[in-house]
Amino acid sequence: MARIGVLALQGDVSEHVLALERAGKGKVQVVEIRKSGQMEACGALVLPGGESTTIRRQLESFGLTQELKAAARQGLPILATCAGLVLVSQEVEGDSMVKPLGLMDIKISRNAFGPQRESFEADLQIKGLDRPYHAVFIRAPAIAQVGDGVEVLARVGEAVVAARQKNLLALAFHPELTKDPRIHQIFLNMLEA
Ligand code: GLN
């Protein structure tokens, strides 16, 4: 049985646990990651949405930063959503509050959709899915720039809101807040590949 970790320092933890269990149909075991040593026992990892500055700080105080960087470099499949997307980036535009982990060759614009669109929903065309995906955005970041090895999977207007680079799948929205299991399924397929 595949064991999947959800980084459980802050944010949408229980929602991802439920979504993974639903998408895994009894074939995955989901564990909440808070301690050093837990990550290496997992075959994949989710970095949830929440507040990237808080999660970043907690990673340091729980001593998990180096483990996470090493796991990502060794090819551990990682699903990074919203605040998680900010964390995996190479650079955050004009923002010194959060020091990203530099796991993916992307540049992020935090809270990119402005205050009047703090939260919105949109039907996205996502590469690899045959029907639109109804996505929920909450104070969402956008991917402002992608490097050569990054595949763009979806956009809202010009803004890139889903992308993949090797073992990293990164989204600006919250797939754990809707009942549609397809994103978590794509992620679980990355474990089998
Ligand atoms: N705006 C938040 C941040 O930059 C992310 C919001 C979210 O995860 N819903 O941390």
JSON list of N, CA and C in Angstrom, two decimals, residues 106-150:
[
{"chain": "A", "resi": 106, "resn": "ILE", "atom": "N", "xyz": [10.18, 28.08, -11.25]},
{"chain": "A", "resi": 106, "resn": "ILE", "atom": "CA", "xyz": [9.08, 29.00, -11.51]},
{"chain": "A", "resi": 106, "resn": "ILE", "atom": "C", "xyz": [9.23, 30.24, -10.63]},
{"chain": "A", "resi": 107, "resn": "LYS", "atom": "N", "xyz": [8.64, 31.34, -11.13]},
{"chain": "A", "resi": 107, "resn": "LYS", "atom": "CA", "xyz": [8.61, 32.57, -10.35]},
{"chain": "A", "resi": 107, "resn": "LYS", "atom": "C", "xyz": [7.14, 32.85, -10.01]},
{"chain": "A", "resi": 108, "resn": "ILE", "atom": "N", "xyz": [6.89, 33.23, -8.76]},
{"chain": "A", "resi": 108, "resn": "ILE", "atom": "CA", "xyz": [5.51, 33.35, -8.27]},
{"chain": "A", "resi": 108, "resn": "ILE", "atom": "C", "xyz": [5.13, 34.80, -8.04]},
{"chain": "A", "resi": 109, "resn": "SER", "atom": "N", "xyz": [3.86, 35.09, -8.33]},
{"chain": "A", "resi": 109, "resn": "SER", "atom": "CA", "xyz": [3.30, 36.35, -7.89]},
{"chain": "A", "resi": 109, "resn": "SER", "atom": "C", "xyz": [2.28, 36.00, -6.81]},
{"chain": "A", "resi": 110, "resn": "ARG", "atom": "N", "xyz": [2.54, 36.43, -5.58]},
{"chain": "A", "resi": 110, "resn": "ARG", "atom": "CA", "xyz": [1.62, 36.10, -4.47]},
{"chain": "A", "resi": 110, "resn": "ARG", "atom": "C", "xyz": [0.37, 36.94, -4.57]},
{"chain": "A", "resi": 111, "resn": "ASN", "atom": "N", "xyz": [-0.74, 36.41, -4.13]},
{"chain": "A", "resi": 111, "resn": "ASN", "atom": "CA", "xyz": [-2.03, 37.13, -4.13]},
{"chain": "A", "resi": 111, "resn": "ASN", "atom": "C", "xyz": [-2.24, 37.83, -5.48]},
{"chain": "A", "resi": 112, "resn": "ALA", "atom": "N", "xyz": [-2.00, 37.09, -6.55]},
{"chain": "A", "resi": 112, "resn": "ALA", "atom": "CA", "xyz": [-1.91, 37.67, -7.88]},
{"chain": "A", "resi": 112, "resn": "ALA", "atom": "C", "xyz": [-3.23, 38.18, -8.43]},
{"chain": "A", "resi": 113, "resn": "PHE", "atom": "N", "xyz": [-4.33, 37.71, -7.88]},
{"chain": "A", "resi": 113, "resn": "PHE", "atom": "CA", "xyz": [-5.62, 38.07, -8.48]},
{"chain": "A", "resi": 113, "resn": "PHE", "atom": "C", "xyz": [-6.27, 39.28, -7.82]},
{"chain": "A", "resi": 114, "resn": "GLY", "atom": "N", "xyz": [-5.55, 39.91, -6.88]},
{"chain": "A", "resi": 114, "resn": "GLY", "atom": "CA", "xyz": [-6.00, 41.19, -6.33]},
{"chain": "A", "resi": 114, "resn": "GLY", "atom": "C", "xyz": [-7.12, 41.05, -5.33]},
{"chain": "A", "resi": 115, "resn": "PRO", "atom": "N", "xyz": [-7.32, 42.09, -4.51]},
{"chain": "A", "resi": 115, "resn": "PRO", "atom": "CA", "xyz": [-8.29, 42.00, -3.43]},
{"chain": "A", "resi": 115, "resn": "PRO", "atom": "C", "xyz": [-9.73, 41.81, -3.90]},
{"chain": "A", "resi": 116, "resn": "GLN", "atom": "N", "xyz": [-10.10, 42.39, -5.04]},
{"chain": "A", "resi": 116, "resn": "GLN", "atom": "CA", "xyz": [-11.50, 42.25, -5.46]},
{"chain": "A", "resi": 116, "resn": "GLN", "atom": "C", "xyz": [-11.83, 40.84, -5.94]},
{"chain": "A", "resi": 117, "resn": "ARG", "atom": "N", "xyz": [-10.78, 40.07, -6.18]},
{"chain": "A", "resi": 117, "resn": "ARG", "atom": "CA", "xyz": [-11.02, 38.68, -6.57]},
{"chain": "A", "resi": 117, "resn": "ARG", "atom": "C", "xyz": [-10.31, 37.75, -5.59]},
{"chain": "A", "resi": 118, "resn": "GLU", "atom": "N", "xyz": [-10.37, 38.12, -4.31]},
{"chain": "A", "resi": 118, "resn": "GLU", "atom": "CA", "xyz": [-9.69, 37.33, -3.29]},
{"chain": "A", "resi": 118, "resn": "GLU", "atom": "C", "xyz": [-10.01, 35.86, -3.42]},
{"chain": "A", "resi": 119, "resn": "SER", "atom": "N", "xyz": [-11.30, 35.58, -3.62]},
{"chain": "A", "resi": 119, "resn": "SER", "atom": "CA", "xyz": [-11.71, 34.20, -3.83]},
{"chain": "A", "resi": 119, "resn": "SER", "atom": "C", "xyz": [-12.59, 34.16, -5.06]},
{"chain": "A", "resi": 120, "resn": "PHE", "atom": "N", "xyz": [-12.36, 33.17, -5.89]},
{"chain": "A", "resi": 120, "resn": "PHE", "atom": "CA", "xyz": [-13.24, 32.99, -7.05]},
{"chain": "A", "resi": 120, "resn": "PHE", "atom": "C", "xyz": [-13.15, 31.54, -7.51]},
{"chain": "A", "resi": 121, "resn": "GLU", "atom": "N", "xyz": [-14.09, 31.18, -8.36]},
{"chain": "A", "resi": 121, "resn": "GLU", "atom": "CA", "xyz": [-14.08, 29.82, -8.90]},
{"chain": "A", "resi": 121, "resn": "GLU", "atom": "C", "xyz": [-14.04, 29.92, -10.41]},
{"chain": "A", "resi": 122, "resn": "ALA", "atom": "N", "xyz": [-13.43, 28.94, -11.04]},
{"chain": "A", "resi": 122, "resn": "ALA", "atom": "CA", "xyz": [-13.33, 28.98, -12.51]},
{"chain": "A", "resi": 122, "resn": "ALA", "atom": "C", "xyz": [-13.29, 27.56, -13.05]},
{"chain": "A", "resi": 123, "resn": "ASP", "atom": "N", "xyz": [-13.89, 27.37, -14.22]},
{"chain": "A", "resi": 123, "resn": "ASP", "atom": "CA", "xyz": [-13.80, 26.08, -14.90]},
{"chain": "A", "resi": 123, "resn": "ASP", "atom": "C", "xyz": [-12.55, 26.08, -15.76]},
{"chain": "A", "resi": 124, "resn": "LEU", "atom": "N", "xyz": [-11.62, 25.23, -15.41]},
{"chain": "A", "resi": 124, "resn": "LEU", "atom": "CA", "xyz": [-10.32, 25.23, -16.09]},
{"chain": "A", "resi": 124, "resn": "LEU", "atom": "C", "xyz": [-10.22, 24.11, -17.11]},
{"chain": "A", "resi": 125, "resn": "GLN", "atom": "N", "xyz": [-9.55, 24.42, -18.21]},
{"chain": "A", "resi": 125, "resn": "GLN", "atom": "CA", "xyz": [-9.11, 23.37, -19.12]},
{"chain": "A", "resi": 125, "resn": "GLN", "atom": "C", "xyz": [-7.73, 22.94, -18.63]},
{"chain": "A", "resi": 126, "resn": "ILE", "atom": "N", "xyz": [-7.65, 21.73, -18.15]},
{"chain": "A", "resi": 126, "resn": "ILE", "atom": "CA", "xyz": [-6.36, 21.25, -17.64]},
{"chain": "A", "resi": 126, "resn": "ILE", "atom": "C", "xyz": [-5.83, 20.17, -18.58]},
{"chain": "A", "resi": 127, "resn": "LYS", "atom": "N", "xyz": [-4.59, 20.35, -18.99]},
{"chain": "A", "resi": 127, "resn": "LYS", "atom": "CA", "xyz": [-3.95, 19.38, -19.89]},
{"chain": "A", "resi": 127, "resn": "LYS", "atom": "C", "xyz": [-4.05, 17.98, -19.29]},
{"chain": "A", "resi": 128, "resn": "GLY", "atom": "N", "xyz": [-4.51, 17.04, -20.09]},
{"chain": "A", "resi": 128, "resn": "GLY", "atom": "CA", "xyz": [-4.61, 15.67, -19.58]},
{"chain": "A", "resi": 128, "resn": "GLY", "atom": "C", "xyz": [-6.00, 15.31, -19.08]},
{"chain": "A", "resi": 129, "resn": "LEU", "atom": "N", "xyz": [-6.87, 16.32, -18.87]},
{"chain": "A", "resi": 129, "resn": "LEU", "atom": "CA", "xyz": [-8.25, 16.03, -18.46]},
{"chain": "A", "resi": 129, "resn": "LEU", "atom": "C", "xyz": [-9.19, 16.31, -19.63]},
{"chain": "A", "resi": 130, "resn": "ASP", "atom": "N", "xyz": [-10.14, 15.43, -19.84]},
{"chain": "A", "resi": 130, "resn": "ASP", "atom": "CA", "xyz": [-11.01, 15.60, -21.01]},
{"chain": "A", "resi": 130, "resn": "ASP", "atom": "C", "xyz": [-12.19, 16.55, -20.78]},
{"chain": "A", "resi": 131, "resn": "ARG", "atom": "N", "xyz": [-12.54, 16.76, -19.49]},
{"chain": "A", "resi": 131, "resn": "ARG", "atom": "CA", "xyz": [-13.62, 17.71, -19.18]},
{"chain": "A", "resi": 131, "resn": "ARG", "atom": "C", "xyz": [-13.05, 18.83, -18.32]},
{"chain": "A", "resi": 132, "resn": "PRO", "atom": "N", "xyz": [-13.70, 20.03, -18.32]},
{"chain": "A", "resi": 132, "resn": "PRO", "atom": "CA", "xyz": [-13.21, 21.13, -17.48]},
{"chain": "A", "resi": 132, "resn": "PRO", "atom": "C", "xyz": [-13.22, 20.74, -16.00]},
{"chain": "A", "resi": 133, "resn": "TYR", "atom": "N", "xyz": [-12.34, 21.37, -15.27]},
{"chain": "A", "resi": 133, "resn": "TYR", "atom": "CA", "xyz": [-12.21, 21.12, -13.83]},
{"chain": "A", "resi": 133, "resn": "TYR", "atom": "C", "xyz": [-12.64, 22.38, -13.09]},
{"chain": "A", "resi": 134, "resn": "HIS", "atom": "N", "xyz": [-13.61, 22.24, -12.19]},
{"chain": "A", "resi": 134, "resn": "HIS", "atom": "CA", "xyz": [-14.10, 23.39, -11.43]},
{"chain": "A", "resi": 134, "resn": "HIS", "atom": "C", "xyz": [-13.14, 23.67, -10.27]},
{"chain": "A", "resi": 135, "resn": "ALA", "atom": "N", "xyz": [-12.43, 24.80, -10.36]},
{"chain": "A", "resi": 135, "resn": "ALA", "atom": "CA", "xyz": [-11.36, 25.08, -9.40]},
{"chain": "A", "resi": 135, "resn": "ALA", "atom": "C", "xyz": [-11.71, 26.25, -8.48]},
{"chain": "A", "resi": 136, "resn": "VAL", "atom": "N", "xyz": [-11.31, 26.10, -7.21]},
{"chain": "A", "resi": 136, "resn": "VAL", "atom": "CA", "xyz": [-11.55, 27.12, -6.19]},
{"chain": "A", "resi": 136, "resn": "VAL", "atom": "C", "xyz": [-10.23, 27.84, -5.90]},
{"chain": "A", "resi": 137, "resn": "PHE", "atom": "N", "xyz": [-10.25, 29.16, -6.03]},
{"chain": "A", "resi": 137, "resn": "PHE", "atom": "CA", "xyz": [-9.06, 29.98, -5.77]},
{"chain": "A", "resi": 137, "resn": "PHE", "atom": "C", "xyz": [-9.30, 30.84, -4.53]},
{"chain": "A", "resi": 138, "resn": "ILE", "atom": "N", "xyz": [-8.36, 30.83, -3.60]},
{"chain": "A", "resi": 138, "resn": "ILE", "atom": "CA", "xyz": [-8.49, 31.64, -2.39]},
{"chain": "A", "resi": 138, "resn": "ILE", "atom": "C", "xyz": [-7.19, 32.43, -2.17]},
{"chain": "A", "resi": 139, "resn": "ARG", "atom": "N", "xyz": [-7.27, 33.74, -2.27]},
{"chain": "A", "resi": 139, "resn": "ARG", "atom": "CA", "xyz": [-6.07, 34.60, -2.20]},
{"chain": "A", "resi": 139, "resn": "ARG", "atom": "C", "xyz": [-4.92, 33.91, -2.94]},
{"chain": "A", "resi": 140, "resn": "ALA", "atom": "N", "xyz": [-5.21, 33.56, -4.16]},
{"chain": "A", "resi": 140, "resn": "ALA", "atom": "CA", "xyz": [-4.32, 32.64, -4.88]},
{"chain": "A", "resi": 140, "resn": "ALA", "atom": "C", "xyz": [-3.09, 33.33, -5.47]},
{"chain": "A", "resi": 141, "resn": "PRO", "atom": "N", "xyz": [-1.99, 32.61, -5.46]},
{"chain": "A", "resi": 141, "resn": "PRO", "atom": "CA", "xyz": [-0.83, 33.07, -6.22]},
{"chain": "A", "resi": 141, "resn": "PRO", "atom": "C", "xyz": [-1.01, 32.68, -7.69]},
{"chain": "A", "resi": 142, "resn": "ALA", "atom": "N", "xyz": [-0.14, 33.21, -8.54]},
{"chain": "A", "resi": 142, "resn": "ALA", "atom": "CA", "xyz": [-0.08, 32.74, -9.93]},
{"chain": "A", "resi": 142, "resn": "ALA", "atom": "C", "xyz": [1.38, 32.50, -10.26]},
{"chain": "A", "resi": 143, "resn": "ILE", "atom": "N", "xyz": [1.60, 31.67, -11.27]},
{"chain": "A", "resi": 143, "resn": "ILE", "atom": "CA", "xyz": [2.96, 31.43, -11.73]},
{"chain": "A", "resi": 143, "resn": "ILE", "atom": "C", "xyz": [3.24, 32.48, -12.80]},
{"chain": "A", "resi": 144, "resn": "ALA", "atom": "N", "xyz": [4.17, 33.40, -12.49]},
{"chain": "A", "resi": 144, "resn": "ALA", "atom": "CA", "xyz": [4.42, 34.53, -13.37]},
{"chain": "A", "resi": 144, "resn": "ALA", "atom": "C", "xyz": [5.43, 34.19, -14.47]},
{"chain": "A", "resi": 145, "resn": "GLN", "atom": "N", "xyz": [6.26, 33.20, -14.21]},
{"chain": "A", "resi": 145, "resn": "GLN", "atom": "CA", "xyz": [7.32, 32.85, -15.15]},
{"chain": "A", "resi": 145, "resn": "GLN", "atom": "C", "xyz": [7.69, 31.38, -14.99]},
{"chain": "A", "resi": 146, "resn": "VAL", "atom": "N", "xyz": [7.85, 30.67, -16.09]},
{"chain": "A", "resi": 146, "resn": "VAL", "atom": "CA", "xyz": [8.26, 29.26, -15.99]},
{"chain": "A", "resi": 146, "resn": "VAL", "atom": "C", "xyz": [9.57, 29.03, -16.72]},
{"chain": "A", "resi": 147, "resn": "GLY", "atom": "N", "xyz": [10.38, 28.14, -16.18]},
{"chain": "A", "resi": 147, "resn": "GLY", "atom": "CA", "xyz": [11.65, 27.78, -16.81]},
{"chain": "A", "resi": 147, "resn": "GLY", "atom": "C", "xyz": [11.43, 26.72, -17.88]},
{"chain": "A", "resi": 148, "resn": "ASP", "atom": "N", "xyz": [12.53, 26.35, -18.56]},
{"chain": "A", "resi": 148, "resn": "ASP", "atom": "CA", "xyz": [12.46, 25.45, -19.71]},
{"chain": "A", "resi": 148, "resn": "ASP", "atom": "C", "xyz": [11.85, 24.08, -19.41]},
{"chain": "A", "resi": 149, "resn": "GLY", "atom": "N", "xyz": [12.18, 23.53, -18.25]},
{"chain": "A", "resi": 149, "resn": "GLY", "atom": "CA", "xyz": [11.73, 22.17, -17.96]},
{"chain": "A", "resi": 149, "resn": "GLY", "atom": "C", "xyz": [10.32, 22.09, -17.38]},
{"chain": "A", "resi": 150, "resn": "VAL", "atom": "N", "xyz": [9.60, 23.22, -17.39]},
{"chain": "A", "resi": 150, "resn": "VAL", "atom": "CA", "xyz": [8.29, 23.25, -16.73]},
{"chain": "A", "resi": 150, "resn": "VAL", "atom": "C", "xyz": [7.18, 23.17, -17.77]}
]
